[in-house]
mmCIF file of C-alpha atoms in Angstrom:
data_model
loop_
_atom_site.group_PDB
_atom_site.id
_atom_site.type_symbol
_atom_site.label_atom_id
_atom_site.label_comp_id
_atom_site.label_asym_id
_atom_site.label_seq_id
_atom_site.Cartn_x
_atom_site.Cartn_y
_atom_site.Cartn_z
ATOM 1 C CA UNK A 171 -24.750 -8.139 6.449
ATOM 2 C CA UNK A 172 -26.845 -7.990 3.219
ATOM 3 C CA UNK A 173 -24.231 -5.627 1.692
ATOM 4 C CA UNK A 174 -21.503 -8.234 2.350
ATOM 5 C CA UNK A 175 -23.694 -11.207 1.064
ATOM 6 C CA UNK A 176 -24.753 -9.320 -2.079
ATOM 7 C CA UNK A 177 -21.404 -7.709 -2.699
ATOM 8 C CA UNK A 178 -19.844 -11.079 -3.387
ATOM 9 C CA UNK A 179 -22.262 -12.091 -6.046
ATOM 10 C CA UNK A 180 -19.675 -13.262 -8.379
ATOM 11 C CA UNK A 181 -18.757 -15.920 -5.949
ATOM 12 C CA UNK A 182 -22.412 -16.999 -5.586
ATOM 13 C CA UNK A 183 -22.598 -17.192 -9.434
ATOM 14 C CA UNK A 184 -19.306 -19.518 -9.319
ATOM 15 C CA UNK A 185 -21.023 -21.726 -6.766
ATOM 16 C CA UNK A 186 -24.178 -21.845 -8.865
ATOM 17 C CA UNK A 187 -22.384 -22.707 -12.166
ATOM 18 C CA UNK A 188 -20.275 -25.296 -10.373
ATOM 19 C CA UNK A 189 -23.114 -27.090 -8.934
ATOM 20 C CA UNK A 190 -24.992 -27.027 -12.239
ATOM 21 C CA UNK A 191 -22.116 -28.259 -14.288
ATOM 22 C CA UNK A 192 -21.330 -31.029 -11.703
ATOM 23 C CA UNK A 193 -24.871 -32.200 -11.481
ATOM 24 C CA UNK A 194 -25.143 -32.390 -15.245
ATOM 25 C CA UNK A 195 -21.999 -34.512 -15.386
ATOM 26 C CA UNK A 196 -23.279 -36.872 -12.726
ATOM 27 C CA UNK A 197 -26.910 -37.286 -13.686
ATOM 28 C CA UNK A 198 -26.847 -37.370 -17.485
ATOM 29 C CA UNK A 199 -25.779 -40.437 -19.499
ATOM 30 C CA UNK A 200 -25.656 -38.842 -22.831
ATOM 31 C CA UNK A 201 -21.964 -38.123 -23.582
ATOM 32 C CA UNK A 202 -22.501 -34.836 -25.318
ATOM 33 C CA UNK A 203 -24.573 -33.635 -22.183
ATOM 34 C CA UNK A 204 -21.632 -34.702 -20.065
ATOM 35 C CA UNK A 205 -19.261 -32.408 -22.232
ATOM 36 C CA UNK A 206 -21.708 -29.466 -21.806
ATOM 37 C CA UNK A 207 -21.655 -30.073 -18.120
ATOM 38 C CA UNK A 208 -17.938 -30.048 -18.013
ATOM 39 C CA UNK A 209 -17.645 -26.869 -19.967
ATOM 40 C CA UNK A 210 -20.061 -25.160 -17.574
ATOM 41 C CA UNK A 211 -17.993 -26.496 -14.517
ATOM 42 C CA UNK A 212 -14.843 -25.181 -16.108
ATOM 43 C CA UNK A 213 -16.377 -21.820 -17.082
ATOM 44 C CA UNK A 214 -17.163 -21.601 -13.096
ATOM 45 C CA UNK A 215 -13.406 -22.238 -12.353
ATOM 46 C CA UNK A 216 -12.417 -19.503 -14.805
ATOM 47 C CA UNK A 217 -14.771 -17.118 -13.356
ATOM 48 C CA UNK A 218 -13.453 -17.986 -9.756
ATOM 49 C CA UNK A 219 -9.851 -17.403 -10.815
ATOM 50 C CA UNK A 220 -10.573 -14.089 -12.310
ATOM 51 C CA UNK A 221 -12.559 -13.052 -9.390
ATOM 52 C CA UNK A 222 -9.590 -13.797 -6.953
ATOM 53 C CA UNK A 223 -7.104 -12.196 -9.244
ATOM 54 C CA UNK A 224 -8.754 -8.877 -9.156
ATOM 55 C CA UNK A 225 -7.480 -6.355 -6.819
ATOM 56 C CA UNK A 226 -9.848 -3.464 -5.765
ATOM 57 C CA UNK A 227 -8.606 -0.207 -7.318
ATOM 58 C CA UNK A 228 -5.741 -2.021 -8.965
ATOM 59 C CA UNK A 229 -4.339 -0.926 -12.274
ATOM 60 C CA UNK A 230 -1.974 -2.426 -14.728
ATOM 61 C CA UNK A 231 1.515 -3.077 -13.442
ATOM 62 C CA UNK A 232 2.954 0.001 -15.176
ATOM 63 C CA UNK A 233 4.889 2.144 -12.721
ATOM 64 C CA UNK A 234 3.685 5.688 -12.813
ATOM 65 C CA UNK A 235 3.246 8.658 -10.089
ATOM 66 C CA UNK A 236 0.427 8.491 -7.877
ATOM 67 C CA UNK A 237 -0.398 4.759 -8.367
ATOM 68 C CA UNK A 238 0.133 2.491 -5.231
ATOM 69 C CA UNK A 239 -1.985 -0.409 -6.146
ATOM 70 C CA UNK A 240 -1.207 -2.894 -8.941
ATOM 71 C CA UNK A 241 -3.148 -5.950 -10.226
ATOM 72 C CA UNK A 242 -1.221 -9.068 -10.861
ATOM 73 C CA UNK A 243 -1.748 -9.975 -14.591
ATOM 74 C CA UNK A 244 -0.794 -13.668 -14.033
ATOM 75 C CA UNK A 245 -4.173 -15.206 -13.154
ATOM 76 C CA UNK A 246 -5.805 -13.422 -16.148
ATOM 77 C CA UNK A 247 -3.147 -14.814 -18.490
ATOM 78 C CA UNK A 248 -3.318 -18.216 -16.999
ATOM 79 C CA UNK A 249 -7.030 -18.258 -17.714
ATOM 80 C CA UNK A 250 -6.577 -17.340 -21.115
ATOM 81 C CA UNK A 251 -4.257 -20.247 -21.596
ATOM 82 C CA UNK A 252 -6.880 -22.579 -19.657
ATOM 83 C CA UNK A 253 -9.575 -21.456 -22.056
ATOM 84 C CA UNK A 254 -7.554 -22.458 -25.119
ATOM 85 C CA UNK A 255 -6.932 -25.819 -23.337
ATOM 86 C CA UNK A 256 -10.512 -26.199 -22.445
ATOM 87 C CA UNK A 257 -11.655 -25.543 -26.163
ATOM 88 C CA UNK A 258 -9.109 -28.177 -27.258
ATOM 89 C CA UNK A 259 -10.146 -30.702 -24.735
ATOM 90 C CA UNK A 260 -13.792 -30.096 -25.447
ATOM 91 C CA UNK A 261 -13.301 -30.601 -29.300
ATOM 92 C CA UNK A 262 -11.203 -33.825 -28.617
ATOM 93 C CA UNK A 263 -14.039 -35.009 -26.400
ATOM 94 C CA UNK A 264 -16.711 -34.305 -29.181
ATOM 95 C CA UNK A 265 -14.394 -36.263 -31.752
ATOM 96 C CA UNK A 266 -14.340 -39.189 -29.270
ATOM 97 C CA UNK A 267 -18.152 -39.087 -29.070
ATOM 98 C CA UNK A 268 -18.475 -39.139 -32.911
ATOM 99 C CA UNK A 269 -16.007 -42.221 -33.014
ATOM 100 C CA UNK A 270 -18.223 -44.018 -30.202
ATOM 101 C CA UNK A 271 -21.326 -43.266 -32.217
ATOM 102 C CA UNK A 272 -19.782 -44.731 -35.325
ATOM 103 C CA UNK A 273 -18.447 -47.557 -33.372
ATOM 104 C CA UNK A 274 -21.762 -48.437 -31.038
ATOM 105 C CA UNK A 275 -24.355 -46.707 -32.790
ATOM 106 C CA UNK A 276 -25.358 -44.634 -29.701
ATOM 107 C CA UNK A 277 -23.990 -42.014 -27.395
ATOM 108 C CA UNK A 278 -25.774 -43.152 -24.132
ATOM 109 C CA UNK A 279 -23.089 -44.365 -21.562
ATOM 110 C CA UNK A 280 -25.427 -46.998 -20.256
ATOM 111 C CA UNK A 281 -25.855 -48.630 -23.744
ATOM 112 C CA UNK A 282 -22.284 -48.567 -24.442
ATOM 113 C CA UNK A 283 -21.450 -50.291 -21.247
ATOM 114 C CA UNK A 284 -24.109 -52.884 -21.706
ATOM 115 C CA UNK A 285 -22.487 -53.666 -25.183
ATOM 116 C CA UNK A 286 -19.115 -53.800 -23.763
ATOM 117 C CA UNK A 287 -20.441 -56.224 -21.067
ATOM 118 C CA UNK A 288 -22.068 -58.485 -23.598
ATOM 119 C CA UNK A 289 -18.967 -58.983 -25.517
#
């Protein structure tokens, strides 16, 4: 039983990172901390897709003699694309936080909502 439990350690890491990132997003009111939580959550999704895409004893899809098990490279390629999109999204989020800081003088979500409600 413990062998199967410990043998899937990468999935436990995915769950831990996903819960930590989601907790940070939901519990913090600082916008930079929320972006960090989203990045952690996003990293857990990347790890999950890479874990699912790995085939035991699989090799690159190059046909050779004696090789019968191939890994599909598509999940790994999609994750590379997702990493680029994630970096772009995070940089856009940070740029928006800078603009909010200039406009409101704070990056705390509650204070920004109070200022908007007052107007």
